[in-house]
Each structure stands twice: as C-alpha cells, then as structure tokens.
Coordinates of C-alpha atoms and ligand atoms in Angstrom, one line a residue:
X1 CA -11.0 -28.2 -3.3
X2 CA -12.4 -30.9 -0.7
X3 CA -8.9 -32.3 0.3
X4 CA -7.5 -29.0 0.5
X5 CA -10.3 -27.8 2.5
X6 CA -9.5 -31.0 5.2
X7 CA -6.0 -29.2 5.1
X8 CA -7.5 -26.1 7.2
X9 CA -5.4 -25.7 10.0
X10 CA -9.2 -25.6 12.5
X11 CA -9.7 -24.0 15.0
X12 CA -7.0 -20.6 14.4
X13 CA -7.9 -17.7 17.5
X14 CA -6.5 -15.0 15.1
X15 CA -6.9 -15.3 11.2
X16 CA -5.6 -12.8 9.0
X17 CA -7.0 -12.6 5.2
X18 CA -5.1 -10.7 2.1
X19 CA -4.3 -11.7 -1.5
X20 CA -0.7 -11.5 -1.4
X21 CA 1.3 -13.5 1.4
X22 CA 4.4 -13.0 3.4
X23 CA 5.9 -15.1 0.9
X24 CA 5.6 -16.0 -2.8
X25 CA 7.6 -19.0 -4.4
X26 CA 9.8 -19.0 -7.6
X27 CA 10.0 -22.2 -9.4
X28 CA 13.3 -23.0 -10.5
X29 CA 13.8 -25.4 -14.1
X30 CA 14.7 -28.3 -11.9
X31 CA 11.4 -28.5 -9.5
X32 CA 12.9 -26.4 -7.2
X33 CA 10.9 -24.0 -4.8
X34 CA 12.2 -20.9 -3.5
X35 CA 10.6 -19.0 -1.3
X36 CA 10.8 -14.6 -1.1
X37 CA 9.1 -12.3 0.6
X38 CA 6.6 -10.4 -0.6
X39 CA 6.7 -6.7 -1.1
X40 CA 4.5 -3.8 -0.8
X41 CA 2.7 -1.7 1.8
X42 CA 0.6 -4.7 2.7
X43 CA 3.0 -6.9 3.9
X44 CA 5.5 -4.8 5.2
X45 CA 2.7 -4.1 7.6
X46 CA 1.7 -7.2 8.2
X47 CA 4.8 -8.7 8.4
X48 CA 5.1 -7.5 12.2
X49 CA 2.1 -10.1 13.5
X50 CA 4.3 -11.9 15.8
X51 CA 4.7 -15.0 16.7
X52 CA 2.6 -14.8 20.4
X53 CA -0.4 -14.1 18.5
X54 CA -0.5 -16.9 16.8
X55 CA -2.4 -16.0 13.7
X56 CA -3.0 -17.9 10.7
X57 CA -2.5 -15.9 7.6
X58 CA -4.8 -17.0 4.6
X59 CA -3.8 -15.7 1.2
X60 CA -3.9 -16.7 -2.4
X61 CA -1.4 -18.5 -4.7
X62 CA -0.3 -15.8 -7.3
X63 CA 2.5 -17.7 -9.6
X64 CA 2.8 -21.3 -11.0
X65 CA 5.5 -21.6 -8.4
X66 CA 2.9 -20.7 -5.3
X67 CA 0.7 -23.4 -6.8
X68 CA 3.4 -26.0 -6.9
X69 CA 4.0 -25.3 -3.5
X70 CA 0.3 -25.7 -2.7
X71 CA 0.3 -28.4 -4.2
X72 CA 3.3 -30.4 -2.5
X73 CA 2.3 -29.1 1.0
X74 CA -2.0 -28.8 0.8
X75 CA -1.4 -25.5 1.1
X76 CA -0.4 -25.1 4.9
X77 CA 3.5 -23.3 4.3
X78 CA 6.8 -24.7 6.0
X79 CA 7.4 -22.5 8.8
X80 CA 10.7 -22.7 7.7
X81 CA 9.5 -20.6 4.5
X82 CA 7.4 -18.0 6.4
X83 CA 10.0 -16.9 9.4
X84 CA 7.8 -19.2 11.3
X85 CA 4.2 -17.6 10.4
X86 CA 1.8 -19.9 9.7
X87 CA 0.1 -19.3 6.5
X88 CA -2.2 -21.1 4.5
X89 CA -2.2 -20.6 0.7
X90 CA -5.2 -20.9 -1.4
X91 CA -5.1 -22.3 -4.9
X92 CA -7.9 -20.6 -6.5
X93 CA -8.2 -21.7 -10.4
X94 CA -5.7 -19.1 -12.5
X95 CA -8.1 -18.1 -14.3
X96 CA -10.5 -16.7 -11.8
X97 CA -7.3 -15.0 -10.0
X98 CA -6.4 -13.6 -13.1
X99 CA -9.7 -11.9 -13.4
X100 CA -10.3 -11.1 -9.7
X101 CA -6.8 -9.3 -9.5
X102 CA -5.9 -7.9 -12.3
X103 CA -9.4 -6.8 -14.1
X104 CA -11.0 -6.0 -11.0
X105 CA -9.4 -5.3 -7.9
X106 CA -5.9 -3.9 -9.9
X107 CA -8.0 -2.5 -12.9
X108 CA -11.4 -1.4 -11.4
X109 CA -10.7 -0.8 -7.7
X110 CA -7.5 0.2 -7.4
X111 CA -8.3 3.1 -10.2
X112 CA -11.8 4.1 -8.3
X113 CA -9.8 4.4 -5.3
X114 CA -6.7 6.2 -6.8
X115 CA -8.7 8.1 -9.4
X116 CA -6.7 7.2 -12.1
X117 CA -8.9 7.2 -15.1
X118 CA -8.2 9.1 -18.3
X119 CA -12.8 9.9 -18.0
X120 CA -13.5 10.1 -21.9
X121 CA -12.8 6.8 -22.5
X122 CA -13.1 4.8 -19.4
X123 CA -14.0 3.3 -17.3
X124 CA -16.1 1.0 -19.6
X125 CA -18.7 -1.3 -17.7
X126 CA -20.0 -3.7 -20.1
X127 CA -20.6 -7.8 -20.2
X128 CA -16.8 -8.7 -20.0
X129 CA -16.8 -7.1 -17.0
X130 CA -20.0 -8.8 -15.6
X131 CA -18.2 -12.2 -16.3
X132 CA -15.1 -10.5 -14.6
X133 CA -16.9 -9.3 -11.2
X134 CA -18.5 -12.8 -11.3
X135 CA -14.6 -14.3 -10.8
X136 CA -14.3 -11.2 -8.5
X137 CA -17.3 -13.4 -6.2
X138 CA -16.1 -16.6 -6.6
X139 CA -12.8 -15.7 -5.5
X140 CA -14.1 -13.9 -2.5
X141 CA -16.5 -16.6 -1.3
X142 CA -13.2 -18.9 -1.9
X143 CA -11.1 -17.1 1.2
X144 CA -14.9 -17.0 3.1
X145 CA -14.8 -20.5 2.7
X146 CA -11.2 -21.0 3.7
X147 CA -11.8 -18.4 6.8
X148 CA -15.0 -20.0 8.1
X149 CA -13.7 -23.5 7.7
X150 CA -10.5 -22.6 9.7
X151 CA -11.7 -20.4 12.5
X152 CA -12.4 -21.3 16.0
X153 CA -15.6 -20.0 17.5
X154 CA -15.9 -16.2 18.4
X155 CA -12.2 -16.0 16.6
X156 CA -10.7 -12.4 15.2
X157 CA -10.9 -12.7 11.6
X158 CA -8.8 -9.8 9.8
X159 CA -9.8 -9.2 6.4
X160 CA -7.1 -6.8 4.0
X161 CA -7.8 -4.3 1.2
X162 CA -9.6 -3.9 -1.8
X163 CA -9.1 -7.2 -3.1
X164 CA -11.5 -9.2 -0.4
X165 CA -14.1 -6.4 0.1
X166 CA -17.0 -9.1 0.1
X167 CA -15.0 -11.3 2.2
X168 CA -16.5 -9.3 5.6
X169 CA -20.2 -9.9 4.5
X170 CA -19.7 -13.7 3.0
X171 CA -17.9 -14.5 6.2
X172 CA -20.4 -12.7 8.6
X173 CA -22.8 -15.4 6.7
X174 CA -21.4 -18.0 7.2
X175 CA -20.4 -17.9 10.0
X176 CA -22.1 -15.2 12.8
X177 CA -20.1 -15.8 15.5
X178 CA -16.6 -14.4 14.6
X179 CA -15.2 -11.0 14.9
X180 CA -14.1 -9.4 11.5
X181 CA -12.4 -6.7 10.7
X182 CA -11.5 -5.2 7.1
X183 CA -8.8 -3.1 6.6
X184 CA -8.2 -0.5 3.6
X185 CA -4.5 0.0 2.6
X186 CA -5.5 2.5 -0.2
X187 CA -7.3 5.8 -0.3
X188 CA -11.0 5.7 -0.5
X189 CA -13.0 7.4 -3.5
X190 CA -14.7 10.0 -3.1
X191 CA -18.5 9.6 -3.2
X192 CA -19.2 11.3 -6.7
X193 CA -15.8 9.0 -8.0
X194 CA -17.2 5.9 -6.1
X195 CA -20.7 6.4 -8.2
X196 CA -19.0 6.0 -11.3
X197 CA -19.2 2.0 -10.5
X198 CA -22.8 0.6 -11.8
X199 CA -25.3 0.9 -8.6
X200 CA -25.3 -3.0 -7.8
X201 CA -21.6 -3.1 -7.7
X202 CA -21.4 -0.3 -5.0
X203 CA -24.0 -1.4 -3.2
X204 CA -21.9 -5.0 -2.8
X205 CA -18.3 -3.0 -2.1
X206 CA -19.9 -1.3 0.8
X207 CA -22.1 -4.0 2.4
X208 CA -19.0 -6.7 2.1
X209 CA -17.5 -4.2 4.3
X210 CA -20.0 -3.1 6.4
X211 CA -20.2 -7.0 6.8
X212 CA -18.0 -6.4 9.4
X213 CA -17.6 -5.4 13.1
X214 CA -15.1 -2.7 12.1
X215 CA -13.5 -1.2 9.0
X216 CA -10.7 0.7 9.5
X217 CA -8.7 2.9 7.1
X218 CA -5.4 4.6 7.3
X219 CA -6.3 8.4 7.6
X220 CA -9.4 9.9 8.7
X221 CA -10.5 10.9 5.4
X222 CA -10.7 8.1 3.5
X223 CA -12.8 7.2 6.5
X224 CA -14.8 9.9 5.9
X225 CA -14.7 9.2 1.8
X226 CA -15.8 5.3 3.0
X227 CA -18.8 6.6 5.1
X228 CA -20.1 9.0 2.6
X229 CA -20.2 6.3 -0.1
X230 CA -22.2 3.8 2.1
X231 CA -24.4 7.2 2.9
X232 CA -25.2 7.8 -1.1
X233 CA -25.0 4.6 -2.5
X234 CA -27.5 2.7 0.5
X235 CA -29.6 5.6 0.8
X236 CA -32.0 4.6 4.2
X237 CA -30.3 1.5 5.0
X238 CA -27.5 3.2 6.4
X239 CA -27.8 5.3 9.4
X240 CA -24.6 7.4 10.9
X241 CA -24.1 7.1 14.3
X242 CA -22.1 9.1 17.3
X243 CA -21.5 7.0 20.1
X244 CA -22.2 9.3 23.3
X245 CA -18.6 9.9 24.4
X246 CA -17.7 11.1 21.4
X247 CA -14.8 8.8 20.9
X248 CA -12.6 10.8 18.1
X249 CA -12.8 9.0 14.1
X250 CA -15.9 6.7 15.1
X251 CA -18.9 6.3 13.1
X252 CA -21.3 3.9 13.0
X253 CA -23.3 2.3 10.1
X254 CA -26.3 0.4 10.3
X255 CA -27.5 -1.3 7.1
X256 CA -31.3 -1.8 8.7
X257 CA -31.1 -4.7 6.9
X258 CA -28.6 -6.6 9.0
X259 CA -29.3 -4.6 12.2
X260 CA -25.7 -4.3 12.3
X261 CA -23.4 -2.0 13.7
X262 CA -19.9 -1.2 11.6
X263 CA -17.8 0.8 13.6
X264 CA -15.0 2.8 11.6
X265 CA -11.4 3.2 12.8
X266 CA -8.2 4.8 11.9
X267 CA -4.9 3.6 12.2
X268 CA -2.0 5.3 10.6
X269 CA 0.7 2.7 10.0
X270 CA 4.2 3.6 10.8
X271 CA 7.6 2.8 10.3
X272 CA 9.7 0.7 11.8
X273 CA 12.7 2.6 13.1
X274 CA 14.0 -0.7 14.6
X275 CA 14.1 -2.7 12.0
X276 CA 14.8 -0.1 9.6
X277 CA 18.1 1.8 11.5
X278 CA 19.4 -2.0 12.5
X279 CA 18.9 -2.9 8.5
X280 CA 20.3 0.0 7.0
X281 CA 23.8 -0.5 8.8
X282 CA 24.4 -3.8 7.4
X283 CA 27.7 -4.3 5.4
X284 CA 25.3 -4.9 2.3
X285 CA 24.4 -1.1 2.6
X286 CA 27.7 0.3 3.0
X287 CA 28.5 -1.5 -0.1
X288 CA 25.9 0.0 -2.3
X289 CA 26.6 3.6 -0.1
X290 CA 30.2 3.3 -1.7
X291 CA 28.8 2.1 -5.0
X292 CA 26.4 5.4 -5.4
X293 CA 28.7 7.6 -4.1
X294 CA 30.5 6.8 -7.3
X295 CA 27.8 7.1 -9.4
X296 CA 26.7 10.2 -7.9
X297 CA 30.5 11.8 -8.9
X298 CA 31.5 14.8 -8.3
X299 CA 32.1 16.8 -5.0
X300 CA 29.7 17.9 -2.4
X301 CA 26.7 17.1 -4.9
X302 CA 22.8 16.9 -3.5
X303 CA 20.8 14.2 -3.8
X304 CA 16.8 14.0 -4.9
X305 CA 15.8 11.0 -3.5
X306 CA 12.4 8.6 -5.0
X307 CA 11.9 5.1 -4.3
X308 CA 8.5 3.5 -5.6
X309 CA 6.6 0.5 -7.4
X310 CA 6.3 1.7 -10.7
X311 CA 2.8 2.6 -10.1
X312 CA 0.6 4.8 -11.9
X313 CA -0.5 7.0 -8.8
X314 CA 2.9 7.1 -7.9
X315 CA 3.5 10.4 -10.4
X316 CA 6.8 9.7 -11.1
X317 CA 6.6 10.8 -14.4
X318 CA 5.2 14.5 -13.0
X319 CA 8.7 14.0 -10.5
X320 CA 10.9 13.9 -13.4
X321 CA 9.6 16.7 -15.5
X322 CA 9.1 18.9 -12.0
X323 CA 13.2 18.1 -11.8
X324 CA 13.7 18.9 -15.2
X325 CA 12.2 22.1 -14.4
X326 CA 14.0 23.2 -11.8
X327 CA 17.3 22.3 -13.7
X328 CA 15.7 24.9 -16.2
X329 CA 14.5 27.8 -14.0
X330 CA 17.4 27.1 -11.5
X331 CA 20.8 26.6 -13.7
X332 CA 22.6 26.8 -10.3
X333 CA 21.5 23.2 -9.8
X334 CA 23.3 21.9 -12.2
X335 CA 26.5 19.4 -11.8
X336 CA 25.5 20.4 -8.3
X337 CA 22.4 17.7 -8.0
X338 CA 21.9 14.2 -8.8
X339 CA 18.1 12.5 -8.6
X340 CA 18.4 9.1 -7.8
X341 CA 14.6 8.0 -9.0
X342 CA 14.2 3.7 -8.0
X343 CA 11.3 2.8 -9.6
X344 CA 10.9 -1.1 -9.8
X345 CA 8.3 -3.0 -11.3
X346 CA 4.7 -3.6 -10.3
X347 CA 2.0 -5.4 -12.2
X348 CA 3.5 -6.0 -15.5
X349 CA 0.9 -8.1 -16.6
X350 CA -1.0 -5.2 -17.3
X351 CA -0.3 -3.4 -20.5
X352 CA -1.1 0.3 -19.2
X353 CA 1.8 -0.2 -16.6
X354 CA 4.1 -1.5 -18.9
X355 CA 3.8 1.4 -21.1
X356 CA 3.8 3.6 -18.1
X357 CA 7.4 2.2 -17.2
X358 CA 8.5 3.2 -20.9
X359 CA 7.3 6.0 -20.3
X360 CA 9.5 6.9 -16.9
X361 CA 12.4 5.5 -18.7
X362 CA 12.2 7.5 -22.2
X363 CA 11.5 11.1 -19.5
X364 CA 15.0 10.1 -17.4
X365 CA 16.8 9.8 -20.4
X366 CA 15.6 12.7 -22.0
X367 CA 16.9 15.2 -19.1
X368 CA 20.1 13.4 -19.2
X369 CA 20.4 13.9 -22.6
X370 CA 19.5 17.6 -22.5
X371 CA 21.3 18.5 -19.6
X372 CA 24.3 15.8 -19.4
X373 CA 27.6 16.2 -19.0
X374 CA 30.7 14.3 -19.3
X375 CA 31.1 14.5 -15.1
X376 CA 27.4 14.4 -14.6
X377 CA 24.6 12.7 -15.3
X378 CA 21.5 14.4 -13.5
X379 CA 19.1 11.2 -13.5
X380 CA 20.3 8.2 -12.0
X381 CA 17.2 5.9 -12.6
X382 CA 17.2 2.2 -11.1
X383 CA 14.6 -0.4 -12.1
X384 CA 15.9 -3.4 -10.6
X385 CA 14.3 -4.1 -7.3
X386 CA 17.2 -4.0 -4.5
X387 CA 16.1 -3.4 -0.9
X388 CA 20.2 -2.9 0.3
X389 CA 20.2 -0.5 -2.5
X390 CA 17.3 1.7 -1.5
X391 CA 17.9 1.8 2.2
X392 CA 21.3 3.2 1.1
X393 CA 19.1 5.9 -1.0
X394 CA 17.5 6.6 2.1
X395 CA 20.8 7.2 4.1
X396 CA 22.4 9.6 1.1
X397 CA 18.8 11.5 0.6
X398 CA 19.1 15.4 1.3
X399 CA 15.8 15.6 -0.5
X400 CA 12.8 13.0 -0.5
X401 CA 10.6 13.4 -3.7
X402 CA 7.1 11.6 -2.1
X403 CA 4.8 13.3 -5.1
X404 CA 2.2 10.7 -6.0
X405 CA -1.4 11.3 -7.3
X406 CA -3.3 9.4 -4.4
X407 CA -1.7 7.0 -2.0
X408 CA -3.0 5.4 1.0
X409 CA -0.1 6.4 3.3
X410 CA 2.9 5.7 1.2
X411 CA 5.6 4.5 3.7
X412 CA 8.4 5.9 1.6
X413 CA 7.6 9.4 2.9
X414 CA 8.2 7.9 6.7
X415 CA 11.3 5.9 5.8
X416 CA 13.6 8.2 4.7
X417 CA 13.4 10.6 7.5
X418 CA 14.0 7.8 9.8
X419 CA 16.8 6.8 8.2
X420 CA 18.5 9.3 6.3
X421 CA 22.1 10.3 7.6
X422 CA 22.6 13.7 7.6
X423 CA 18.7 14.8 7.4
X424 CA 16.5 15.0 4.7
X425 CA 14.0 17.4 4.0
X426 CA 10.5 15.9 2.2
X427 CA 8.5 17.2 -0.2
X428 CA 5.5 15.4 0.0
X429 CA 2.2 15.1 -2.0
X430 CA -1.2 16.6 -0.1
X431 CA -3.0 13.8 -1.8
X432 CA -0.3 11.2 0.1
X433 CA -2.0 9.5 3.2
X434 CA 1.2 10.5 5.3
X435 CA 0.6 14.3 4.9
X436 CA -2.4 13.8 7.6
X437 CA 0.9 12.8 10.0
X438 CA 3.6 14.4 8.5
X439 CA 2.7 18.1 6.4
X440 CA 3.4 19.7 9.0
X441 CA 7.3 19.2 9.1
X442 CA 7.3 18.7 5.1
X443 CA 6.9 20.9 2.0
X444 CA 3.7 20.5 0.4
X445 CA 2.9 20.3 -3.0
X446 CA -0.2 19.7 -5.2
X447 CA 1.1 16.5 -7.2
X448 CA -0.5 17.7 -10.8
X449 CA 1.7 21.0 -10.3
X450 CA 5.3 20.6 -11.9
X451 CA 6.0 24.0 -11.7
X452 CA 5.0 24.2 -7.8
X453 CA 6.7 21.0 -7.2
X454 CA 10.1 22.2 -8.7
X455 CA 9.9 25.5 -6.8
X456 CA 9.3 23.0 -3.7
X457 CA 12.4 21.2 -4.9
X458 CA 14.4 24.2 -5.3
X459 CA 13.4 25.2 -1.8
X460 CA 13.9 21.5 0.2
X461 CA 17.7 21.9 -1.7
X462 CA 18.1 25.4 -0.3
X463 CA 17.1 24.6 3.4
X464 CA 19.3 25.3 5.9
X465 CA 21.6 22.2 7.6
X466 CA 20.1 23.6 10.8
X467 CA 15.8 23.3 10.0
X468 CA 16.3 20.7 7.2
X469 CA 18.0 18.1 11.0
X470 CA 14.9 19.5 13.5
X471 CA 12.5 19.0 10.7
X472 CA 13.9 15.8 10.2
X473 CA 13.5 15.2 13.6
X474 CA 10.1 15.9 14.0
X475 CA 9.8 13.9 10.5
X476 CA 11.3 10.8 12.2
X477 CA 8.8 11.3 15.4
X478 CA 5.8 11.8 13.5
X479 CA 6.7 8.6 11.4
X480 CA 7.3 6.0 13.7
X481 CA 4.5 6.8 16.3
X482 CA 2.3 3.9 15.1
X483 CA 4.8 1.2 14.5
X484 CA 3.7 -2.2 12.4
X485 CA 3.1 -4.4 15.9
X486 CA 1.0 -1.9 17.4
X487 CA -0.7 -0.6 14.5
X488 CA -2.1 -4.6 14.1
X489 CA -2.1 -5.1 18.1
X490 CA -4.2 -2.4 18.3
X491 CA -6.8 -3.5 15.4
X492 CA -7.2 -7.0 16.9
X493 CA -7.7 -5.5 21.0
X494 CA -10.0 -3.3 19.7
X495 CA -11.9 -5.9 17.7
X496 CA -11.9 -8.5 20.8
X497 CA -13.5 -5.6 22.4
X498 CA -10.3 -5.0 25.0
X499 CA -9.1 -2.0 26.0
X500 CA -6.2 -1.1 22.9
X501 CA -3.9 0.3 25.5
X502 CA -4.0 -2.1 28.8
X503 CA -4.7 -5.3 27.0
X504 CA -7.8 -5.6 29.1
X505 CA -11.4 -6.7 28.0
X506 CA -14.1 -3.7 29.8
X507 CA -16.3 -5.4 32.4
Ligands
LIG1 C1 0.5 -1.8 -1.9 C2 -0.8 -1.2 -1.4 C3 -1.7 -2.2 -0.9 C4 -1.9 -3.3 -1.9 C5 -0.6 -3.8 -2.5 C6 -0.9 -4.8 -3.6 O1 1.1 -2.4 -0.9 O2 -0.5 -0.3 -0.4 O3 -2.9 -1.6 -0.7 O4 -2.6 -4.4 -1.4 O5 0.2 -2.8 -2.9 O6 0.2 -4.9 -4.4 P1 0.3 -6.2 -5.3 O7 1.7 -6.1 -5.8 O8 0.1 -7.3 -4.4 O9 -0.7 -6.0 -6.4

C-alpha cells in the first residue's frame, strides 16, 4: 500500500470518488490489457467531467485485469486508456472488495434502497455480516486514504453512491479542510425500510453522509426519504433547518455532534441529446436498424421497446407477463406487435441475479411459445450487451416499457424519447426517479400491476401519430434539461460555494 500511496497524483483541485471507473480492463491469455468503458448510470454521468476541470477520478480495481493494470502502472491510468481523464485506481485486497461490493453495498444497500427483499426470510443480520460491514469499513477508509493523500488544500472532493457512504465522514476526519460532496445514484429508503438495518449500521450510513458539506440525490424525494432517516435514526443530534430565503429542496442537518451543517440538493441528471442524436446515426446503427427490421418481419408491425441491466428492480419479469396480457385481452395485437426486451447482464456473481436472468429468459420463451407463429415471433429478447444495438431500439421504439420496482432516475426512460424516430410514447413506472421530470408527458403505471400496465400498453400502441410526436416532444425537453456536464458543473459550483449559474464565488 505505501508505494502505491507515493503514486497519488498530490495536490488534485477536483477529485471525484466511486467504485466503478470510466474504464475497466480485460486481461487477455497473452498479458495483454484492454481497456472498456464502463457502464451504468454512474458513469454515463460522470463520464461528461471534462477535461478543463481537471479532476482526478479515484475508483477501485474490480477484475484481475484492473489489478494487473494497477499493478504495471501504480495505479495512475494511461490517459490514453481513459479519453484522457485522469484516474487513479485503487487495488484494495479482493477479498475485502468482494465483501464490500457484493455482500454489502450490492446485497445490503442496494436492496434497502430498492426495497427488494422477499421480508419473511431476509434480510438476515447475523455475525457473517458483522465480518462483512467490517470489509465494508476498510474499504471505505481505503478511498479516504487515497482522497486525503491526493487532495490539494480546500479541494472539491466528490464522493458517488451507496458504495462509499462513509467515505464523506472518514474524509472530513482526516482531512477538515476540503469540500465534499456525496452523491446518491439510487432511490433512498424510506424511513420505516431504512430501520430494518441494525441501529449502529444506520447511524454510520447517515453520519458518513452527513460527513459532508452537501448530499445531493436525484429527485426530491429520496431527498426527503434521506432526511427523514437521519431524523429517526439520530434522534436529537440532527436538527432540520430552512435557510431564510427559502431556497427550494434545501435542508439542513446538524449532527450537534460535529456542529456541522449538510446541506441537501437535487439534481436530476439528463440525457445527452448531443451525444446521443450524433451516436445513434452512425453507420453501426443503421446496420443493426436493417438487422431488426428483419427480425421484427412482417409489415407495418409496432414495436415495445425495453432496454435494462438485468437488474432485480428493473421488473422485467412483471414487463413480460403485463405483454403477455395484453396479447391475451387484446388479440388485435397480435402479428401486429413485436417487444424487443434487451436485458444484459449485471452482477452475475450473485446467485439471486443469475436465477433472476433464467427467470426473464424461461417468461420470453413461454409467450413465444404460446402465442408464436411461423411469421411472428412476439418476444424478441437480447442478452448480449451491444450499445449500436440498443440505440437502434431506441430509434425503431413506438412504445418505451420503463416499468421497474424502484429506480433512481433510470436514464432509459429519457433516452428513447430523445432519440426515437418517428416518436415514441413511454409508459413509465411511478416508482422511476424520471417520473418526478417526465409523468406528465408519459403513461403511468404502478409497476406491481400487470394488468394496469398492459392496459397502459394497449393504450401507448393506440395513441394517435399526432399526441404520441408532441408528447414526444415534450418527452425529449423534459429529458435533456439537466445534461451530464451541467448536472456535475453545477454540483462542484455549488460546493465551491459559487454562484451555479454565473460561475462566480458570492462576496
Ligand atoms: C447503476 C446505478 C448506480 C450504481 C451502478 C453500479 O448505474 O444507477 O447507482 O452505482 O449501477 O453498477 P455496478 O455494475 O457498478 O454494480
């Protein structure tokens, strides 16, 4: 750990902190490193810190071929690797990854937050997962270490998501003079959810955050959810504040303890129509456009468009049998609609996802096989991950399925308007993040209702040409307001204490 430390790039104005990096290297049989990007909500966001800012992003090595590539370079990436970010990669043991990321922040946190436990039987809090929070520390105080080691004074430390929530209160420790600011890229539990963790545990989640200057989430009410669990679970060391003007979304915490002042933000990350228009008219596109069209058969047929990590809250599963419905109450629909459902794989090292992704697969083949006919096949599910290949989803959707249990925006749902050709209409989940920004233009459903969401389905394929473009429209607008540059320019003004529109610091 010493030599690596004496790799710190010192003295960074702008650090950014998250488990998974822009990139993530693949080690081929002959030693050889290749770098791809990463994926996910996360990064996409991220991925729009440009080069004038300067940042240093710290993440974690995740594969044997991240660690090699630690390992030949001390951890500070080629530029050449990272589209010229500058990103230092930390080699925390395996083993202690293993347990911080996949038993606790992907089997623990991610569930609190997306409420995705089956009650009778878990969660279970016993001594294995004692030993596995203890990891869940150690690998926190690692990126505090890495952060307070590579930071100039007074810097902007940016701290991402559910997997470094003690990250703001080790830093703020070690090192009083920066600026930190923790971000949430999921929902936040509700309060009586939240209390399901043991006492200690909560009290820990919320004071790491409230470590720092500002905690910011991606909708006002997981905000709220995040204030109302510091409220029950500190009791009187945490006071609610109003500033005086009344400034819309801000509360303040004060863990009497620290005499220290959180403020909470919001900042709904958008899409970026820029990027994804220019992208999605590549020849690579057209190609897989061509290649659908074929699959899709038949004249004049609608498309039901999904694209998702196979991810528990994503409710696929609920999707498919909603379609199946509708191809049972609505027998017009048939031949006449195809559902092209992408679901690629996430987090196969844990068991409950890989039975999950059976489970999508054996539900798509049983509506073909009911329903199925020589010209049609009414499912057309793809597990391979292939960005070319969804955008040109997007561009063919007439229908977006955006249905999941709990989701912290879910970007998906602000894609496809933006980039679908002849105008899509959504039907979009009230429990998505998005639907703060976009239910108005969409058609709701409760995500636990098949039968609602088929009727919804049946009514988003009956729409009109003219609402289903000015809904699409408004859609598009709605989606792209916060775009990824802003969305982070606007967290790191704010946390300098500068004015977020003229760049300004107040006298
Ligand atoms: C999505 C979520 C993020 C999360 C990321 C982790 O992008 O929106 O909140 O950090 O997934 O995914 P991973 O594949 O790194 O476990």
């Amino acid at each position: 750990m010493v030599s690596e430390r004496s790799a710190v790039q010192a003295g960074a104005e702008v650090l950014v902190a998250s488990n998974r990096g822009p990139v993530s290297y693949g080690l081929e049989e002959d030693g050889t490193l290749t770098a791809k990007r990463g994926g996910g909500g996360l990064v996409s966001g991220l991925s729009a810190i440009g080069p004038e800012t300067d940042a240093v992003w710290v993440c974690a090595a995740l594969g044997e071929g991240d660690r090699e590539a630690v390992r030949r370079t001390g951890g500070v990436l080629e530029p050449g690797d990272t589209g010229g970010q500058r990103v230092r990669m930390l080699d925390i043991p395996a083993e202690v990854h293993a347990a911080a990321y996949n038993s606790i922040a992907n089997s623990v946190l991610w569930f609190v937050h997306h409420m995705l436990y089956q009650t009778p039987l878990e969660p279970v809090f016993d001594a294995e997962f004692r030993t596995q929070w203890a990891a869940y520390e150690t690998y926190n105080a690692a990126f505090a270490d890495a952060l307070a080691e590579g930071a100039a004074p007074g810097a902007a430390v940016l701290v991402q998501d559910y997997h470094l929530a003690l990250v703001p209160g080790m830093l703020r420790e070690r090192r009083p003079d920066l600026r930190i600011a923790h971000f949430s890229h999921t929902p936040w539990a509700p309060a009586e959810y939240f209390a399901m963790l043991p006492d200690d545990i909560q009290r820990k989640l919320t004071l790491g955050i409230l470590g720092a200057d500002r905690a910011n989430f991606l909708t006002r009410r997981w905000a709220e959810n995040f204030v109302a669990c510091a409220e029950t679970g500190l009791g009187g060391q945490c006071e609610r504040v109003r500033p005086e003007d009344g400034a819309p979304g801000i509360v303040a915490l004060v863990p009497e303890r620290k005499a220290h002042t959180t403020w909470i933000g919001v900042h709904g990350l958008g899409a970026d129509a820029r990027f994804l228009r220019e992208r999605a008219h590549r020849p690579d596109v057209e190609e897989r456009m061509a290649a659908l069209r074929t699959e899709i058969g038949g004249p004049g047929r609608r498309t039901i468009v999904r694209v998702d990590r196979t991810e528990l809250s994503k409710n696929i599963v609920r999707g498919l049998l909603a379609y199946q419905q509708l191809l049972a109450d609505r027998p017009e629909w048939r031949e006449r609609v195809v559902h092209l459902a992408f679901a690629y794989p996430s987090r196969q090292d844990l068991a409950v996802y890989r039975d999950y992704t059976a489970e999508v697969q054996r539900v798509a083949e049983a509506i073909n096989a009911e329903y199925g006919t020589a010209g049609w096949q009414p499912v057309l599910l793809h597990v391979k991950d292939d960005f070319a290949r969804s955008l040109a989803a997007y561009r063919l959707a007439d229908v977006a399925l955006v249905n999941p249990i709990r989701d912290g925006m879910n970007l998906v749902a602000k894609e496809i308007p933006v980039v679908s050709d002849a105008g899509c209409a959504l039907v979009l989940s009230r429990e998505a993040g998005a639907h703060e920004e976009l239910g108005a233009h969409a058609l709701t459903v409760n995500p636990y209702d098949v039968v609602g969401t088929a009727e919804a389905l049946h009514e988003a394929l009956s729409m009109d040409d003219g609402e289903r473009a000015a809904r699409t429209e408004r859609l598009a607008a709605a989606a792209t307001a916060l775009p990824p540059a802003r969305w982070f320019l606007d967290q790191l003004r704010e946390l300098r204490g500068e004015d977020a529109q003229e760049g300004t610091r107040p006298a």
